[in-house]
């Protein structure tokens, strides 16, 4: 059984606040198993754009957590 690093979890919770509402919703939906096609339909965008938004959000989070 692996316990999460409490400091890392708190850093992530702080960092996620930098995401736009759409980025946040897409990242969280992907985290629980939503597929790009489903999200594209829900948001009225292409699957490619869903992927781009998720990648941009990941880069934002990585940069924020590295600082």
Coordinates of C-alpha atoms in Angstrom, one line a residue:
X1 CA 0.0 0.0 0.0
X2 CA 1.5 3.3 -1.1
X3 CA 0.7 6.5 0.8
X4 CA 0.8 9.7 -1.2
X5 CA 3.4 12.4 -0.3
X6 CA 1.3 14.9 1.6
X7 CA 3.5 17.8 0.6
X8 CA 3.3 16.8 -3.1
X9 CA -0.5 16.5 -2.9
X10 CA -0.7 20.0 -1.3
X11 CA 1.6 21.4 -3.9
X12 CA -0.6 19.9 -6.7
X13 CA -3.7 21.3 -5.1
X14 CA -2.2 24.8 -5.1
X15 CA -0.8 24.4 -8.6
X16 CA -4.1 23.2 -10.1
X17 CA -5.6 26.6 -9.2
X18 CA -3.6 28.2 -12.1
X19 CA -5.6 26.2 -14.7
X20 CA -8.6 27.8 -16.5
X21 CA -12.0 26.3 -15.8
X22 CA -11.9 24.4 -19.1
X23 CA -8.4 23.1 -18.5
X24 CA -9.3 21.9 -15.1
X25 CA -12.5 20.2 -16.2
X26 CA -10.6 18.4 -19.0
X27 CA -7.7 17.3 -16.9
X28 CA -10.0 16.0 -14.1
X29 CA -12.2 14.2 -16.6
X30 CA -9.2 12.5 -18.2
X31 CA -7.9 11.6 -14.7
X32 CA -11.1 9.6 -14.0
X33 CA -11.0 7.9 -17.4
X34 CA -12.9 10.1 -19.9
X35 CA -11.8 9.7 -23.5
X36 CA -10.8 12.4 -25.9
X37 CA -13.8 11.8 -28.2
X38 CA -16.3 12.1 -25.3
X39 CA -14.7 15.4 -24.1
X40 CA -14.6 16.8 -27.6
X41 CA -18.3 16.2 -28.0
X42 CA -19.0 17.7 -24.5
X43 CA -16.9 20.8 -25.1
X44 CA -17.8 21.2 -28.8
X45 CA -14.1 21.0 -29.9
X46 CA -12.0 18.5 -31.8
X47 CA -10.2 15.5 -30.1
X48 CA -7.0 17.2 -31.3
X49 CA -7.9 20.3 -29.3
X50 CA -8.7 18.3 -26.2
X51 CA -5.2 16.8 -26.4
X52 CA -3.7 20.2 -26.9
X53 CA -5.5 21.6 -23.9
X54 CA -4.5 18.6 -21.7
X55 CA -0.9 19.0 -22.8
X56 CA -0.9 22.7 -22.2
X57 CA -2.4 22.2 -18.7
X58 CA 0.2 19.5 -17.9
X59 CA 3.0 21.9 -18.9
X60 CA 1.5 24.7 -16.7
X61 CA 1.3 22.3 -13.8
X62 CA 4.8 21.0 -14.2
X63 CA 6.2 24.6 -14.4
X64 CA 4.2 25.7 -11.4
X65 CA 5.3 22.7 -9.3
X66 CA 8.9 23.1 -10.3
X67 CA 9.0 26.7 -9.0

